[in-house]
Amino acid sequence: MTRVAASPANPAAAAAHFRHLLSVETDPADLRADMEDGAGGFLVLDVRAPEHYAAGHIPGSISLSAKDINAESTRDLPRGDVLVTYCWGPGCNGADKAALKLAELGFTVKKLIGGFQTWKWDRHPIATGTDQDAR
């Protein structure tokens, strides 16, 4: 059994690791702060099934199911923005799969840590319905 104190990374390796994580992940608090500050340059993608999006989603996000991501379905997405993907929650890897597909298509991406469930747990606002911000 490996213990916490066994073979820790040296500080430089740890710094590189966490710098990398921060380059590909964001959390609900940082995302909401950017939304409230009016920071531009990012688009939030709900990659769950459309019916889950309709039942509740992050305000301003657009629905694009992970299974439907391809060159055609992403043709109108902004190439200069960071695409932030999220799925249901910590036990779902749909956001990872979507981010991988998007990165392979040449998009800059980040994953929302904890997905929609963590967004809700943190008591951030939730929108319902199918209306999407036309970008």
Coordinates of N, CA and C in Angstrom, one line a residue:
M1 N 0.8 -1.2 0.0 CA 0.0 0.0 0.0 C 0.9 1.2 0.0
T2 N 0.6 2.2 -0.9 CA 1.3 3.4 -0.9 C 0.7 4.4 0.1
R3 N 1.6 5.1 0.8 CA 1.1 6.1 1.8 C 1.4 7.4 1.2
V4 N 0.7 8.4 1.8 CA 0.8 9.8 1.4 C 2.3 10.3 1.4
A5 N 3.0 10.0 2.4 CA 4.4 10.5 2.5 C 5.4 9.7 1.7
A6 N 5.0 8.6 1.1 CA 6.0 7.7 0.4 C 6.2 8.4 -1.0
S7 N 7.5 8.5 -1.3 CA 7.9 9.0 -2.6 C 7.2 10.2 -3.1
P8 N 7.2 11.3 -2.4 CA 6.5 12.5 -2.9 C 7.4 13.1 -4.1
A9 N 6.7 13.8 -4.9 CA 7.4 14.5 -6.0 C 8.3 15.6 -5.4
N10 N 9.4 15.9 -6.1 CA 10.2 17.0 -5.7 C 9.4 18.3 -6.0
P11 N 9.7 19.4 -5.3 CA 8.9 20.6 -5.5 C 8.8 21.1 -6.9
A12 N 9.9 21.0 -7.7 CA 9.8 21.4 -9.1 C 8.9 20.5 -9.9
A13 N 8.9 19.2 -9.7 CA 8.0 18.3 -10.4 C 6.5 18.6 -9.9
A14 N 6.3 18.8 -8.6 CA 5.0 19.1 -8.1 C 4.5 20.4 -8.8
A15 N 5.3 21.4 -8.8 CA 4.9 22.7 -9.4 C 4.5 22.5 -10.9
A16 N 5.3 21.8 -11.6 CA 5.0 21.5 -13.0 C 3.7 20.8 -13.2
H17 N 3.5 19.8 -12.3 CA 2.2 19.1 -12.4 C 1.0 20.0 -12.1
F18 N 1.1 20.8 -11.0 CA -0.1 21.6 -10.7 C -0.3 22.8 -11.7
R19 N 0.8 23.3 -12.2 CA 0.7 24.3 -13.3 C 0.0 23.7 -14.5
H20 N 0.3 22.5 -14.8 CA -0.3 21.8 -15.9 C -1.8 21.6 -15.6
L21 N -2.2 21.1 -14.4 CA -3.6 20.9 -14.1 C -4.4 22.3 -14.2
L22 N -3.8 23.3 -13.7 CA -4.5 24.6 -13.8 C -4.6 25.1 -15.2
S23 N -3.8 24.6 -16.1 CA -3.9 25.0 -17.6 C -5.0 24.3 -18.3
V24 N -5.5 23.2 -17.7 CA -6.5 22.4 -18.4 C -7.8 22.2 -17.6
E25 N -7.8 22.8 -16.4 CA -9.0 22.7 -15.5 C -9.3 24.0 -14.9
T26 N -10.6 24.2 -14.6 CA -11.0 25.3 -13.8 C -12.1 24.9 -12.8
D27 N -12.4 25.7 -11.8 CA -13.4 25.2 -10.9 C -14.6 26.2 -10.9
P28 N -15.7 25.8 -10.3 CA -16.9 26.6 -10.4 C -16.8 28.0 -9.9
A29 N -16.0 28.2 -8.8 CA -15.9 29.6 -8.3 C -15.1 30.5 -9.3
D30 N -14.1 30.0 -9.9 CA -13.3 30.8 -10.8 C -14.1 31.0 -12.1
L31 N -14.9 30.0 -12.5 CA -15.7 30.2 -13.7 C -16.8 31.3 -13.4
R32 N -17.5 31.2 -12.3 CA -18.5 32.2 -12.0 C -17.9 33.6 -11.8
A33 N -16.7 33.7 -11.2 CA -16.1 35.0 -11.1 C -15.8 35.6 -12.4
D34 N -15.3 34.8 -13.4 CA -15.1 35.3 -14.7 C -16.4 35.7 -15.4
M35 N -17.4 34.9 -15.2 CA -18.7 35.3 -15.7 C -19.3 36.6 -15.2
E36 N -19.2 36.7 -13.9 CA -19.7 38.0 -13.2 C -18.8 39.2 -13.5
D37 N -17.5 39.0 -13.8 CA -16.7 40.1 -14.1 C -16.8 40.5 -15.6
G38 N -17.5 39.7 -16.3 CA -17.7 40.0 -17.8 C -16.4 39.7 -18.6
A39 N -15.6 38.8 -18.0 CA -14.4 38.4 -18.7 C -14.8 37.7 -20.0
G40 N -14.3 38.0 -21.1 CA -14.6 37.4 -22.3 C -13.5 36.3 -22.6
G41 N -13.6 35.8 -23.8 CA -12.6 34.8 -24.3 C -12.9 33.4 -23.9
F42 N -14.1 33.1 -23.4 CA -14.4 31.7 -23.1 C -15.9 31.4 -23.4
L43 N -16.1 30.1 -23.7 CA -17.5 29.6 -23.9 C -17.7 28.4 -23.2
V44 N -18.8 28.3 -22.4 CA -19.0 27.1 -21.6 C -19.9 26.1 -22.4
L45 N -19.5 24.9 -22.4 CA -20.2 23.8 -23.2 C -20.7 22.8 -22.2
D46 N -22.0 22.6 -22.2 CA -22.7 21.5 -21.5 C -22.7 20.3 -22.4
V47 N -21.9 19.3 -22.1 CA -21.7 18.1 -23.0 C -22.6 16.9 -22.6
R48 N -23.6 17.2 -21.8 CA -24.5 16.1 -21.4 C -25.6 16.0 -22.5
A49 N -26.5 15.1 -22.4 CA -27.6 14.9 -23.3 C -28.5 16.2 -23.2
P50 N -29.1 16.6 -24.4 CA -29.9 17.8 -24.4 C -31.0 17.8 -23.3
E51 N -31.6 16.7 -23.0 CA -32.7 16.7 -22.0 C -32.1 17.1 -20.6
H52 N -30.9 16.7 -20.3 CA -30.3 17.1 -19.1 C -30.0 18.6 -19.0
Y53 N -29.5 19.1 -20.2 CA -29.3 20.6 -20.3 C -30.6 21.3 -20.1
A54 N -31.7 20.9 -20.7 CA -33.0 21.5 -20.5 C -33.5 21.5 -19.1
A55 N -33.2 20.4 -18.3 CA -33.6 20.3 -16.9 C -32.8 21.3 -16.0
G56 N -31.6 21.6 -16.4 CA -30.8 22.5 -15.6 C -29.4 22.6 -16.1
H57 N -28.9 23.8 -16.2 CA -27.5 24.0 -16.8 C -26.9 25.3 -16.3
I58 N -25.7 25.5 -16.5 CA -25.0 26.7 -16.1 C -25.5 27.9 -17.1
P59 N -25.9 29.0 -16.5 CA -26.4 30.1 -17.4 C -25.4 30.5 -18.4
G60 N -25.8 30.7 -19.6 CA -24.9 31.1 -20.7 C -24.2 30.0 -21.4
S61 N -24.3 28.8 -20.8 CA -23.7 27.6 -21.5 C -24.5 27.2 -22.7
I62 N -23.9 26.5 -23.6 CA -24.6 25.9 -24.8 C -24.5 24.4 -24.7
S63 N -25.5 23.8 -25.3 CA -25.6 22.3 -25.2 C -24.9 21.8 -26.5
L64 N -24.0 20.9 -26.3 CA -23.3 20.2 -27.4 C -22.9 18.8 -26.8
S65 N -23.7 17.8 -27.0 CA -23.5 16.5 -26.4 C -22.1 16.0 -26.8
A66 N -21.4 15.4 -25.9 CA -20.0 14.9 -26.1 C -20.0 14.0 -27.3
K67 N -21.0 13.1 -27.4 CA -21.0 12.1 -28.5 C -21.2 12.8 -29.9
D68 N -21.7 14.0 -29.9 CA -21.9 14.7 -31.2 C -20.8 15.6 -31.6
I69 N -19.7 15.7 -30.8 CA -18.6 16.6 -31.2 C -17.8 16.1 -32.4
N70 N -17.8 16.9 -33.4 CA -17.0 16.5 -34.6 C -16.7 17.8 -35.3
A71 N -16.0 17.8 -36.4 CA -15.6 19.0 -37.2 C -16.9 19.7 -37.6
E72 N -17.9 19.0 -38.1 CA -19.1 19.7 -38.5 C -19.9 20.4 -37.4
S73 N -20.1 19.7 -36.3 CA -20.8 20.3 -35.2 C -20.1 21.4 -34.5
T74 N -18.8 21.5 -34.6 CA -18.1 22.6 -34.0 C -17.6 23.7 -34.9
R75 N -18.1 23.6 -36.2 CA -17.6 24.6 -37.2 C -17.9 26.0 -36.8
D76 N -19.0 26.3 -36.1 CA -19.3 27.7 -35.7 C -18.8 28.1 -34.3
L77 N -18.1 27.2 -33.6 CA -17.6 27.6 -32.3 C -16.4 28.6 -32.5
P78 N -16.3 29.5 -31.6 CA -15.2 30.5 -31.7 C -13.8 29.9 -31.5
R79 N -13.0 30.0 -32.5 CA -11.7 29.4 -32.4 C -10.7 30.1 -31.5
G80 N -11.0 31.4 -31.2 CA -10.1 32.1 -30.3 C -10.5 32.0 -28.8
D81 N -11.6 31.4 -28.5 CA -12.0 31.3 -27.1 C -11.6 30.0 -26.5
V82 N -11.5 30.0 -25.2 CA -11.3 28.8 -24.4 C -12.7 28.1 -24.2
L83 N -12.8 26.9 -24.6 CA -14.0 26.1 -24.5 C -13.9 25.4 -23.1
V84 N -14.9 25.7 -22.3 CA -14.9 25.1 -20.9 C -16.0 24.0 -21.0
T85 N -15.6 22.7 -20.8 CA -16.6 21.6 -20.9 C -17.0 21.2 -19.5
Y86 N -18.3 20.8 -19.4 CA -18.7 20.1 -18.2 C -19.8 19.1 -18.5
C87 N -19.8 18.1 -17.6 CA -20.8 17.0 -17.7 C -21.5 17.0 -16.3
W88 N -22.1 15.8 -16.0 CA -22.9 15.8 -14.8 C -22.1 16.1 -13.5
G89 N -21.1 15.3 -13.2 CA -20.4 15.5 -11.9 C -19.1 14.8 -11.8
P90 N -18.6 14.7 -10.6 CA -17.2 14.1 -10.4 C -17.1 12.7 -10.9
G91 N -18.2 11.9 -11.0 CA -18.1 10.6 -11.5 C -18.3 10.4 -12.9
C92 N -18.3 11.5 -13.7 CA -18.6 11.4 -15.1 C -17.3 11.9 -15.9
N93 N -16.9 11.2 -16.9 CA -15.8 11.6 -17.7 C -16.2 12.2 -19.0
G94 N -17.4 12.5 -19.2 CA -17.9 13.1 -20.4 C -17.2 14.4 -20.8
A95 N -16.9 15.2 -19.8 CA -16.2 16.5 -20.0 C -14.8 16.3 -20.5
D96 N -14.2 15.2 -19.9 CA -12.8 14.9 -20.4 C -12.8 14.4 -21.8
K97 N -13.8 13.5 -22.2 CA -13.9 13.0 -23.5 C -14.2 14.2 -24.5
A98 N -15.1 15.1 -24.1 CA -15.4 16.2 -25.0 C -14.2 17.1 -25.1
A99 N -13.5 17.4 -24.0 CA -12.3 18.2 -24.1 C -11.2 17.6 -25.0
L100 N -11.1 16.3 -24.9 CA -10.1 15.6 -25.8 C -10.5 15.8 -27.3
K101 N -11.8 15.5 -27.6 CA -12.2 15.7 -29.0 C -12.0 17.1 -29.5
L102 N -12.4 18.1 -28.6 CA -12.2 19.5 -29.0 C -10.7 19.9 -29.2
A103 N -9.9 19.4 -28.3 CA -8.4 19.7 -28.4 C -7.9 19.0 -29.7
E104 N -8.3 17.8 -30.0 CA -7.9 17.2 -31.3 C -8.4 17.9 -32.5
L105 N -9.5 18.7 -32.4 CA -10.0 19.5 -33.5 C -9.3 20.9 -33.5
G106 N -8.4 21.1 -32.6 CA -7.6 22.4 -32.6 C -8.1 23.5 -31.7
F107 N -9.1 23.2 -30.8 CA -9.6 24.2 -29.9 C -8.8 24.2 -28.6
T108 N -8.8 25.4 -27.9 CA -8.2 25.5 -26.6 C -9.3 25.1 -25.6
V109 N -9.0 24.2 -24.7 CA -10.1 23.7 -23.8 C -9.6 23.7 -22.3
K110 N -10.6 23.7 -21.5 CA -10.5 23.5 -20.1 C -11.7 22.7 -19.6
K111 N -11.5 21.9 -18.6 CA -12.6 21.1 -18.0 C -13.1 21.8 -16.7
L112 N -14.4 21.8 -16.5 CA -14.9 22.3 -15.2 C -14.8 21.2 -14.2
I113 N -14.0 21.4 -13.2 CA -13.8 20.3 -12.1 C -15.2 20.1 -11.4
G114 N -15.6 18.9 -11.3 CA -16.8 18.6 -10.5 C -18.1 18.7 -11.3
G115 N -18.0 19.3 -12.5 CA -19.2 19.3 -13.4 C -20.4 20.1 -12.8
F116 N -21.5 19.8 -13.3 CA -22.8 20.5 -13.0 C -23.1 20.3 -11.5
Q117 N -22.9 19.1 -11.0 CA -23.2 18.7 -9.6 C -22.5 19.6 -8.7
T118 N -21.2 19.8 -8.9 CA -20.4 20.7 -8.0 C -20.9 22.2 -8.2
W119 N -21.2 22.6 -9.4 CA -21.7 23.9 -9.6 C -23.0 24.1 -8.7
K120 N -23.9 23.1 -8.7 CA -25.1 23.2 -7.9 C -24.7 23.1 -6.4
W121 N -23.9 22.2 -6.0 CA -23.5 22.2 -4.6 C -22.9 23.5 -4.1
D122 N -22.2 24.2 -4.9 CA -21.7 25.5 -4.5 C -22.7 26.6 -4.6
R123 N -23.9 26.3 -5.0 CA -25.0 27.2 -5.0 C -24.9 28.4 -6.0
H124 N -24.3 28.0 -7.1 CA -24.2 29.0 -8.2 C -25.6 29.0 -9.0
P125 N -25.9 30.0 -9.7 CA -27.2 30.1 -10.4 C -27.3 29.0 -11.5
I126 N -28.6 28.6 -11.7 CA -28.9 27.5 -12.6 C -30.0 28.0 -13.6
A127 N -29.9 27.7 -14.8 CA -30.9 28.1 -15.8 C -31.5 26.8 -16.3
T128 N -32.8 26.9 -16.8 CA -33.5 25.7 -17.3 C -34.0 26.1 -18.7
G129 N -34.4 25.1 -19.4 CA -34.9 25.3 -20.8 C -33.9 25.0 -21.8
T130 N -34.3 25.3 -23.1 CA -33.4 25.0 -24.2 C -32.8 26.3 -24.9
D131 N -33.2 27.4 -24.4 CA -32.7 28.7 -25.1 C -31.2 28.7 -24.8
Q132 N -30.5 29.0 -25.9 CA -29.0 29.1 -25.8 C -28.5 30.4 -26.3
D133 N -27.5 30.9 -25.7 CA -26.9 32.2 -26.1 C -26.4 32.0 -27.6
A134 N -26.9 32.8 -28.5 CA -26.5 32.7 -29.9 C -25.1 33.4 -30.0
R135 N -24.1 32.6 -30.2 CA -22.7 33.1 -30.4 C -22.2 32.9 -31.8

